[in-house]
mmCIF file of C-alpha atoms and ligand atoms in Angstrom:
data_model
loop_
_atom_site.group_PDB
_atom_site.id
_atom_site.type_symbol
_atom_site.label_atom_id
_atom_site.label_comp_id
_atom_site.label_asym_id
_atom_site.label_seq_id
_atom_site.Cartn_x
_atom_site.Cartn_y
_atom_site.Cartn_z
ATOM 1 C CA UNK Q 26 0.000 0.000 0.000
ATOM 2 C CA UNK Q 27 1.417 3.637 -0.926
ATOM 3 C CA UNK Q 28 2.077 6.415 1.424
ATOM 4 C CA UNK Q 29 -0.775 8.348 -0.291
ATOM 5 C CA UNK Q 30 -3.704 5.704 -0.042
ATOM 6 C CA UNK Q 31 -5.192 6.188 3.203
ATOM 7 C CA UNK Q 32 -6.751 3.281 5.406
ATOM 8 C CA UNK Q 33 -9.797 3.330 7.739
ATOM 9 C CA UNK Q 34 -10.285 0.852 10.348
ATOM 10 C CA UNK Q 35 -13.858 -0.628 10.863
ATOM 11 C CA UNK Q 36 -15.192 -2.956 13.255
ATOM 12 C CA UNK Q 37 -17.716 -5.633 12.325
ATOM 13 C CA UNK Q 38 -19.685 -8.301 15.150
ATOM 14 C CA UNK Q 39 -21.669 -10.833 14.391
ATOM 15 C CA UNK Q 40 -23.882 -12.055 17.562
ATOM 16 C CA UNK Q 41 -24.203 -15.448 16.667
ATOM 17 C CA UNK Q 42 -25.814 -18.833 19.005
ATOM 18 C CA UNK Q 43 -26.512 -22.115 17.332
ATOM 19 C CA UNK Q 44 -29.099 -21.759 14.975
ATOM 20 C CA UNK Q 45 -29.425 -17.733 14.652
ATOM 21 C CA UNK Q 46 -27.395 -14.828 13.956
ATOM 22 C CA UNK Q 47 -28.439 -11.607 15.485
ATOM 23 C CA UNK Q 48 -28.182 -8.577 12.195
ATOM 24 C CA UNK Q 49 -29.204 -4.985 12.312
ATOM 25 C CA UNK Q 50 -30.568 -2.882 10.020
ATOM 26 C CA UNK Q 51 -28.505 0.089 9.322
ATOM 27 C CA UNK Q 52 -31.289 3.369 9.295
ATOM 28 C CA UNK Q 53 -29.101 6.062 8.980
ATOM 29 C CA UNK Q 54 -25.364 6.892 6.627
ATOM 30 C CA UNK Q 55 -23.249 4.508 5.030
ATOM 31 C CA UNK Q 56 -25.053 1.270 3.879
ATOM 32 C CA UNK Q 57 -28.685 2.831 4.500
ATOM 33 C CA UNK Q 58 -31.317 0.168 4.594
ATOM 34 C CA UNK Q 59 -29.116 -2.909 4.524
ATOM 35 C CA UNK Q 60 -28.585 -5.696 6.984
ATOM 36 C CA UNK Q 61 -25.066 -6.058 8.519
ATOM 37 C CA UNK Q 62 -23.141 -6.587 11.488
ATOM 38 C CA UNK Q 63 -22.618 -4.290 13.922
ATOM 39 C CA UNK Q 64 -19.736 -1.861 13.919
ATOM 40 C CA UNK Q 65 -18.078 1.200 13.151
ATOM 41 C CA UNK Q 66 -14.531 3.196 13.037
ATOM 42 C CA UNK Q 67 -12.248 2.311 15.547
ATOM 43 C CA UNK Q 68 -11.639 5.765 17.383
ATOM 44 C CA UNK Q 69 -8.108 6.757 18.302
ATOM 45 C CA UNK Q 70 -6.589 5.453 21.182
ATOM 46 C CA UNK Q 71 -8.683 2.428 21.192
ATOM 47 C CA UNK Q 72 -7.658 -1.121 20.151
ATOM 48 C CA UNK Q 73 -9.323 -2.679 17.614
ATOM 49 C CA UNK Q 74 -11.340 -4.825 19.498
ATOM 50 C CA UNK Q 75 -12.192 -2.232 22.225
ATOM 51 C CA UNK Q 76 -14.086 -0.560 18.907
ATOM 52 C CA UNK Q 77 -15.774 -3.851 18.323
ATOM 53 C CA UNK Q 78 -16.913 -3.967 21.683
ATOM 54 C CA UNK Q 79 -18.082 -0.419 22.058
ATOM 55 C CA UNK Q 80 -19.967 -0.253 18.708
ATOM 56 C CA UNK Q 81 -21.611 -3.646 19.541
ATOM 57 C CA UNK Q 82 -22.913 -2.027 22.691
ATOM 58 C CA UNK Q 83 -24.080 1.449 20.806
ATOM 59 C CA UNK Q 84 -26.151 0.051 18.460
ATOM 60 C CA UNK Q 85 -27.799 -2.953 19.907
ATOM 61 C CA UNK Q 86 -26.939 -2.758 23.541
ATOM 62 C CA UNK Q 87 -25.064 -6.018 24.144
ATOM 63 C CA UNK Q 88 -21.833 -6.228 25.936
ATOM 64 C CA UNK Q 89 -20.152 -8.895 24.444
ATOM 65 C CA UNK Q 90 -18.315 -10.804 27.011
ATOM 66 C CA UNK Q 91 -15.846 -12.366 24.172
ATOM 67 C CA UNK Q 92 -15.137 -11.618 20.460
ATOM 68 C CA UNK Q 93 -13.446 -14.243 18.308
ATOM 69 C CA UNK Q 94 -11.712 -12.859 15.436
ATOM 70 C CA UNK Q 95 -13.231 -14.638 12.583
ATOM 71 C CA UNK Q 96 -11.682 -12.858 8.926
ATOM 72 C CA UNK Q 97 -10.578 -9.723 7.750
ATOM 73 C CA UNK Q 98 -12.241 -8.156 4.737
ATOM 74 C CA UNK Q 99 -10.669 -5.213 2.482
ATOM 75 C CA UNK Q 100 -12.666 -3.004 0.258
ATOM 76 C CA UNK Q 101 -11.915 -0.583 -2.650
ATOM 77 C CA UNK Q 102 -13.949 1.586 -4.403
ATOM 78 C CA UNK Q 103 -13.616 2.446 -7.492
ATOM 79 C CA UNK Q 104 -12.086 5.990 -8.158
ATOM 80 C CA UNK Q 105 -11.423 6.210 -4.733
ATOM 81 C CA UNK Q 106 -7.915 5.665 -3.107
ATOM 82 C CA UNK Q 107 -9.266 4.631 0.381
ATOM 83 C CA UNK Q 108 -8.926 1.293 1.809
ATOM 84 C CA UNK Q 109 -11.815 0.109 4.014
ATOM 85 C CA UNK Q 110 -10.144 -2.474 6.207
ATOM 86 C CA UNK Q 111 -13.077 -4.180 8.367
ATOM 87 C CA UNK Q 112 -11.909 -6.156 11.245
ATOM 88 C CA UNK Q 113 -15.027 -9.377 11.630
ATOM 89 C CA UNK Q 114 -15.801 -10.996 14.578
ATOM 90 C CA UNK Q 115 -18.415 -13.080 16.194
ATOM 91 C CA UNK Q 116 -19.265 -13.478 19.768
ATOM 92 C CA UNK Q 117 -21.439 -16.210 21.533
ATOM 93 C CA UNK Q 118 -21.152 -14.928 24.938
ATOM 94 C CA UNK Q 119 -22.565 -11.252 25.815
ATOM 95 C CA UNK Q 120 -25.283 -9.795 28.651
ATOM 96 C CA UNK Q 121 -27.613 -7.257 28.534
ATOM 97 C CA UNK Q 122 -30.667 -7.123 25.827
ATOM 98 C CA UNK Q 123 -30.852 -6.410 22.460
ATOM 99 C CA UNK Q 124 -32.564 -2.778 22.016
ATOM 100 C CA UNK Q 125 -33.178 -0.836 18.897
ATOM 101 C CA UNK Q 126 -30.653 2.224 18.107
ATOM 102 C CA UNK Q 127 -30.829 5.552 16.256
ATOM 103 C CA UNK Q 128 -28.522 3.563 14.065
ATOM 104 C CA UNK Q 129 -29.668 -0.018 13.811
ATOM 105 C CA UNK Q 130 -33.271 -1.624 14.005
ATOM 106 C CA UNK Q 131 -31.716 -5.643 15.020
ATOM 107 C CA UNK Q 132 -33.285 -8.497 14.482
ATOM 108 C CA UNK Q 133 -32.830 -12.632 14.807
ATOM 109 C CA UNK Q 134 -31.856 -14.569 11.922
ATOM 110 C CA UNK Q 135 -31.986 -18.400 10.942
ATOM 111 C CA UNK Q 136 -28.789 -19.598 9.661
ATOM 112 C CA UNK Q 137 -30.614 -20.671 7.035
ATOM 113 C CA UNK Q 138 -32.963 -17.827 5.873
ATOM 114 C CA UNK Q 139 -29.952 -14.994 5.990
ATOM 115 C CA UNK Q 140 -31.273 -11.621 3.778
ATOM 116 C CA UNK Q 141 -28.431 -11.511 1.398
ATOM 117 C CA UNK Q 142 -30.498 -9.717 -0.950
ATOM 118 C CA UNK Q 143 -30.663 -7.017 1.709
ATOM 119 C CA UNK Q 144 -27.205 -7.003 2.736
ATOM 120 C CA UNK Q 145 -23.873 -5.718 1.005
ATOM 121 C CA UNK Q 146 -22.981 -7.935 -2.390
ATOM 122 C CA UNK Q 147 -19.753 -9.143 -0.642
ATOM 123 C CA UNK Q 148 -21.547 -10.666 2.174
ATOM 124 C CA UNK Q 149 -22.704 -13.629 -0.041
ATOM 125 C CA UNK Q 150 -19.453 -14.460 -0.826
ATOM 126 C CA UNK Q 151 -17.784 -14.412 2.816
ATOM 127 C CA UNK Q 152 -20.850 -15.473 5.063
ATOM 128 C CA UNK Q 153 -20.026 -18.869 4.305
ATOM 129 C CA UNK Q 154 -16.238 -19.188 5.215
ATOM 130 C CA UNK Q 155 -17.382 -17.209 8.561
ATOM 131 C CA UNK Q 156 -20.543 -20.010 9.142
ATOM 132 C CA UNK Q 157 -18.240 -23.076 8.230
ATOM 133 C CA UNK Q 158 -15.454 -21.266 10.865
ATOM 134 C CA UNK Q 159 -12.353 -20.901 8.392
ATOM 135 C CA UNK Q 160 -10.743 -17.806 8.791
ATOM 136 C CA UNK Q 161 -10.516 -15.733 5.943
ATOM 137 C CA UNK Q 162 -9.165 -13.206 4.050
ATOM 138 C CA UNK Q 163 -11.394 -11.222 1.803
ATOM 139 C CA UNK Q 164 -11.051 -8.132 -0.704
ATOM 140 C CA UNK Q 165 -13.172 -6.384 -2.897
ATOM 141 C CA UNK Q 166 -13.382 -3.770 -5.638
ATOM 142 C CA UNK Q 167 -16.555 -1.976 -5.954
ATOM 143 C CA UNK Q 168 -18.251 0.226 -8.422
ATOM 144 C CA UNK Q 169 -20.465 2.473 -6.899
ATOM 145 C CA UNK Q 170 -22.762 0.331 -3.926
ATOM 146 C CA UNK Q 171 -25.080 -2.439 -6.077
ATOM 147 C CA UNK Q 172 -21.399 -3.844 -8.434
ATOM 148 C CA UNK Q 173 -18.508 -6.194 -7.521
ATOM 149 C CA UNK Q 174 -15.673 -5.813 -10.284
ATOM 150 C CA UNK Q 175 -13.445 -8.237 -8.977
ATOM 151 C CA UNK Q 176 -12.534 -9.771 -5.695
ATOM 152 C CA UNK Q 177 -10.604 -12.681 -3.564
ATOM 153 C CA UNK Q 178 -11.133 -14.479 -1.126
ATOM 154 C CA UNK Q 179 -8.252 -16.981 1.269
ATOM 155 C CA UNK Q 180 -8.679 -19.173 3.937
ATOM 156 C CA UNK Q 181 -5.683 -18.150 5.961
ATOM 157 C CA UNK Q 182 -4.498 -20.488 9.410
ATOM 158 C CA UNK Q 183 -5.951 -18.437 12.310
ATOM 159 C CA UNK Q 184 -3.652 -15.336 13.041
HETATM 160 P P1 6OG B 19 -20.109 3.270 10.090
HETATM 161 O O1 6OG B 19 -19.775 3.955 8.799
HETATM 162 O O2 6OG B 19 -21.565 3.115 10.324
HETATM 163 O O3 6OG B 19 -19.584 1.762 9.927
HETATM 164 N N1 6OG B 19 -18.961 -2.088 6.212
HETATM 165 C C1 6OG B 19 -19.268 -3.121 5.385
HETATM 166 N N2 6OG B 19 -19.786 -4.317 5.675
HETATM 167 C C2 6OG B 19 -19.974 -5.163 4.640
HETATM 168 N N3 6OG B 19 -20.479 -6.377 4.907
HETATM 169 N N4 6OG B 19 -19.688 -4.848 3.355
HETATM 170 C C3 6OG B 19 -19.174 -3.650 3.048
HETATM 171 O O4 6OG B 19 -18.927 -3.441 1.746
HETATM 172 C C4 6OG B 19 -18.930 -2.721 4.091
HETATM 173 N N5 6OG B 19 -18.417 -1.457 4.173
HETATM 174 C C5 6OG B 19 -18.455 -1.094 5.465
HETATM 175 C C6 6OG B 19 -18.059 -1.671 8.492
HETATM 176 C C7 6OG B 19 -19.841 1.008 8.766
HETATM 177 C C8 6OG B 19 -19.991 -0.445 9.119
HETATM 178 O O5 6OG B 19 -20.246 -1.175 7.907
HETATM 179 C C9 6OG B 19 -19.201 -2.099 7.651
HETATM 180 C C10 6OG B 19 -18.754 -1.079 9.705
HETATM 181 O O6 6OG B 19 -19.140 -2.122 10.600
HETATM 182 C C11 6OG B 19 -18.465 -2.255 1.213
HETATM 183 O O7 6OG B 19 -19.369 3.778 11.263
#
Protein backbone atom coordinates (compact mmCIF):
# COMPACT_ATOMS: atom_id res chain seq x y z
CA UNK A 1 0.00 0.00 0.00
CA UNK A 2 1.42 3.64 -0.93
CA UNK A 3 2.08 6.42 1.42
CA UNK A 4 -0.78 8.35 -0.29
CA UNK A 5 -3.70 5.70 -0.04
CA UNK A 6 -5.19 6.19 3.20
CA UNK A 7 -6.75 3.28 5.41
CA UNK A 8 -9.80 3.33 7.74
CA UNK A 9 -10.29 0.85 10.35
CA UNK A 10 -13.86 -0.63 10.86
CA UNK A 11 -15.19 -2.96 13.26
CA UNK A 12 -17.72 -5.63 12.33
CA UNK A 13 -19.68 -8.30 15.15
CA UNK A 14 -21.67 -10.83 14.39
CA UNK A 15 -23.88 -12.05 17.56
CA UNK A 16 -24.20 -15.45 16.67
CA UNK A 17 -25.81 -18.83 19.01
CA UNK A 18 -26.51 -22.11 17.33
CA UNK A 19 -29.10 -21.76 14.98
CA UNK A 20 -29.43 -17.73 14.65
CA UNK A 21 -27.40 -14.83 13.96
CA UNK A 22 -28.44 -11.61 15.48
CA UNK A 23 -28.18 -8.58 12.20
CA UNK A 24 -29.20 -4.99 12.31
CA UNK A 25 -30.57 -2.88 10.02
CA UNK A 26 -28.50 0.09 9.32
CA UNK A 27 -31.29 3.37 9.30
CA UNK A 28 -29.10 6.06 8.98
CA UNK A 29 -25.36 6.89 6.63
CA UNK A 30 -23.25 4.51 5.03
CA UNK A 31 -25.05 1.27 3.88
CA UNK A 32 -28.69 2.83 4.50
CA UNK A 33 -31.32 0.17 4.59
CA UNK A 34 -29.12 -2.91 4.52
CA UNK A 35 -28.58 -5.70 6.98
CA UNK A 36 -25.07 -6.06 8.52
CA UNK A 37 -23.14 -6.59 11.49
CA UNK A 38 -22.62 -4.29 13.92
CA UNK A 39 -19.74 -1.86 13.92
CA UNK A 40 -18.08 1.20 13.15
CA UNK A 41 -14.53 3.20 13.04
CA UNK A 42 -12.25 2.31 15.55
CA UNK A 43 -11.64 5.76 17.38
CA UNK A 44 -8.11 6.76 18.30
CA UNK A 45 -6.59 5.45 21.18
CA UNK A 46 -8.68 2.43 21.19
CA UNK A 47 -7.66 -1.12 20.15
CA UNK A 48 -9.32 -2.68 17.61
CA UNK A 49 -11.34 -4.83 19.50
CA UNK A 50 -12.19 -2.23 22.22
CA UNK A 51 -14.09 -0.56 18.91
CA UNK A 52 -15.77 -3.85 18.32
CA UNK A 53 -16.91 -3.97 21.68
CA UNK A 54 -18.08 -0.42 22.06
CA UNK A 55 -19.97 -0.25 18.71
CA UNK A 56 -21.61 -3.65 19.54
CA UNK A 57 -22.91 -2.03 22.69
CA UNK A 58 -24.08 1.45 20.81
CA UNK A 59 -26.15 0.05 18.46
CA UNK A 60 -27.80 -2.95 19.91
CA UNK A 61 -26.94 -2.76 23.54
CA UNK A 62 -25.06 -6.02 24.14
CA UNK A 63 -21.83 -6.23 25.94
CA UNK A 64 -20.15 -8.89 24.44
CA UNK A 65 -18.31 -10.80 27.01
CA UNK A 66 -15.85 -12.37 24.17
CA UNK A 67 -15.14 -11.62 20.46
CA UNK A 68 -13.45 -14.24 18.31
CA UNK A 69 -11.71 -12.86 15.44
CA UNK A 70 -13.23 -14.64 12.58
CA UNK A 71 -11.68 -12.86 8.93
CA UNK A 72 -10.58 -9.72 7.75
CA UNK A 73 -12.24 -8.16 4.74
CA UNK A 74 -10.67 -5.21 2.48
CA UNK A 75 -12.67 -3.00 0.26
CA UNK A 76 -11.92 -0.58 -2.65
CA UNK A 77 -13.95 1.59 -4.40
CA UNK A 78 -13.62 2.45 -7.49
CA UNK A 79 -12.09 5.99 -8.16
CA UNK A 80 -11.42 6.21 -4.73
CA UNK A 81 -7.92 5.67 -3.11
CA UNK A 82 -9.27 4.63 0.38
CA UNK A 83 -8.93 1.29 1.81
CA UNK A 84 -11.81 0.11 4.01
CA UNK A 85 -10.14 -2.47 6.21
CA UNK A 86 -13.08 -4.18 8.37
CA UNK A 87 -11.91 -6.16 11.24
CA UNK A 88 -15.03 -9.38 11.63
CA UNK A 89 -15.80 -11.00 14.58
CA UNK A 90 -18.41 -13.08 16.19
CA UNK A 91 -19.27 -13.48 19.77
CA UNK A 92 -21.44 -16.21 21.53
CA UNK A 93 -21.15 -14.93 24.94
CA UNK A 94 -22.57 -11.25 25.81
CA UNK A 95 -25.28 -9.80 28.65
CA UNK A 96 -27.61 -7.26 28.53
CA UNK A 97 -30.67 -7.12 25.83
CA UNK A 98 -30.85 -6.41 22.46
CA UNK A 99 -32.56 -2.78 22.02
CA UNK A 100 -33.18 -0.84 18.90
CA UNK A 101 -30.65 2.22 18.11
CA UNK A 102 -30.83 5.55 16.26
CA UNK A 103 -28.52 3.56 14.06
CA UNK A 104 -29.67 -0.02 13.81
CA UNK A 105 -33.27 -1.62 14.00
CA UNK A 106 -31.72 -5.64 15.02
CA UNK A 107 -33.29 -8.50 14.48
CA UNK A 108 -32.83 -12.63 14.81
CA UNK A 109 -31.86 -14.57 11.92
CA UNK A 110 -31.99 -18.40 10.94
CA UNK A 111 -28.79 -19.60 9.66
CA UNK A 112 -30.61 -20.67 7.03
CA UNK A 113 -32.96 -17.83 5.87
CA UNK A 114 -29.95 -14.99 5.99
CA UNK A 115 -31.27 -11.62 3.78
CA UNK A 116 -28.43 -11.51 1.40
CA UNK A 117 -30.50 -9.72 -0.95
CA UNK A 118 -30.66 -7.02 1.71
CA UNK A 119 -27.20 -7.00 2.74
CA UNK A 120 -23.87 -5.72 1.01
CA UNK A 121 -22.98 -7.94 -2.39
CA UNK A 122 -19.75 -9.14 -0.64
CA UNK A 123 -21.55 -10.67 2.17
CA UNK A 124 -22.70 -13.63 -0.04
CA UNK A 125 -19.45 -14.46 -0.83
CA UNK A 126 -17.78 -14.41 2.82
CA UNK A 127 -20.85 -15.47 5.06
CA UNK A 128 -20.03 -18.87 4.30
CA UNK A 129 -16.24 -19.19 5.21
CA UNK A 130 -17.38 -17.21 8.56
CA UNK A 131 -20.54 -20.01 9.14
CA UNK A 132 -18.24 -23.08 8.23
CA UNK A 133 -15.45 -21.27 10.86
CA UNK A 134 -12.35 -20.90 8.39
CA UNK A 135 -10.74 -17.81 8.79
CA UNK A 136 -10.52 -15.73 5.94
CA UNK A 137 -9.16 -13.21 4.05
CA UNK A 138 -11.39 -11.22 1.80
CA UNK A 139 -11.05 -8.13 -0.70
CA UNK A 140 -13.17 -6.38 -2.90
CA UNK A 141 -13.38 -3.77 -5.64
CA UNK A 142 -16.55 -1.98 -5.95
CA UNK A 143 -18.25 0.23 -8.42
CA UNK A 144 -20.46 2.47 -6.90
CA UNK A 145 -22.76 0.33 -3.93
CA UNK A 146 -25.08 -2.44 -6.08
CA UNK A 147 -21.40 -3.84 -8.43
CA UNK A 148 -18.51 -6.19 -7.52
CA UNK A 149 -15.67 -5.81 -10.28
CA UNK A 150 -13.44 -8.24 -8.98
CA UNK A 151 -12.53 -9.77 -5.70
CA UNK A 152 -10.60 -12.68 -3.56
CA UNK A 153 -11.13 -14.48 -1.13
CA UNK A 154 -8.25 -16.98 1.27
CA UNK A 155 -8.68 -19.17 3.94
CA UNK A 156 -5.68 -18.15 5.96
CA UNK A 157 -4.50 -20.49 9.41
CA UNK A 158 -5.95 -18.44 12.31
CA UNK A 159 -3.65 -15.34 13.04
P1 LIG B 1 -20.11 3.27 10.09
O1 LIG B 1 -19.78 3.95 8.80
O2 LIG B 1 -21.57 3.12 10.32
O3 LIG B 1 -19.58 1.76 9.93
N1 LIG B 1 -18.96 -2.09 6.21
C1 LIG B 1 -19.27 -3.12 5.38
N2 LIG B 1 -19.79 -4.32 5.68
C2 LIG B 1 -19.97 -5.16 4.64
N3 LIG B 1 -20.48 -6.38 4.91
N4 LIG B 1 -19.69 -4.85 3.36
C3 LIG B 1 -19.17 -3.65 3.05
O4 LIG B 1 -18.93 -3.44 1.75
C4 LIG B 1 -18.93 -2.72 4.09
N5 LIG B 1 -18.42 -1.46 4.17
C5 LIG B 1 -18.45 -1.09 5.47
C6 LIG B 1 -18.06 -1.67 8.49
C7 LIG B 1 -19.84 1.01 8.77
C8 LIG B 1 -19.99 -0.44 9.12
O5 LIG B 1 -20.25 -1.17 7.91
C9 LIG B 1 -19.20 -2.10 7.65
C10 LIG B 1 -18.75 -1.08 9.71
O6 LIG B 1 -19.14 -2.12 10.60
C11 LIG B 1 -18.46 -2.26 1.21
O7 LIG B 1 -19.37 3.78 11.26
Amino acid sequence: RDQMTAKKVFSLVFVRNASEILLGMKKRGFGQGKWNGFGGKIEPGETIPEGAVRELQEECGLIAKELKNVGLLEFKFEGDPTLLEVHVFETHEYHGSVIESEEMLPKWYNLKNIPFKNMWLDDEHWFPYMLRGEFFKGHFLYRGEDLILKYNIQVLDKL
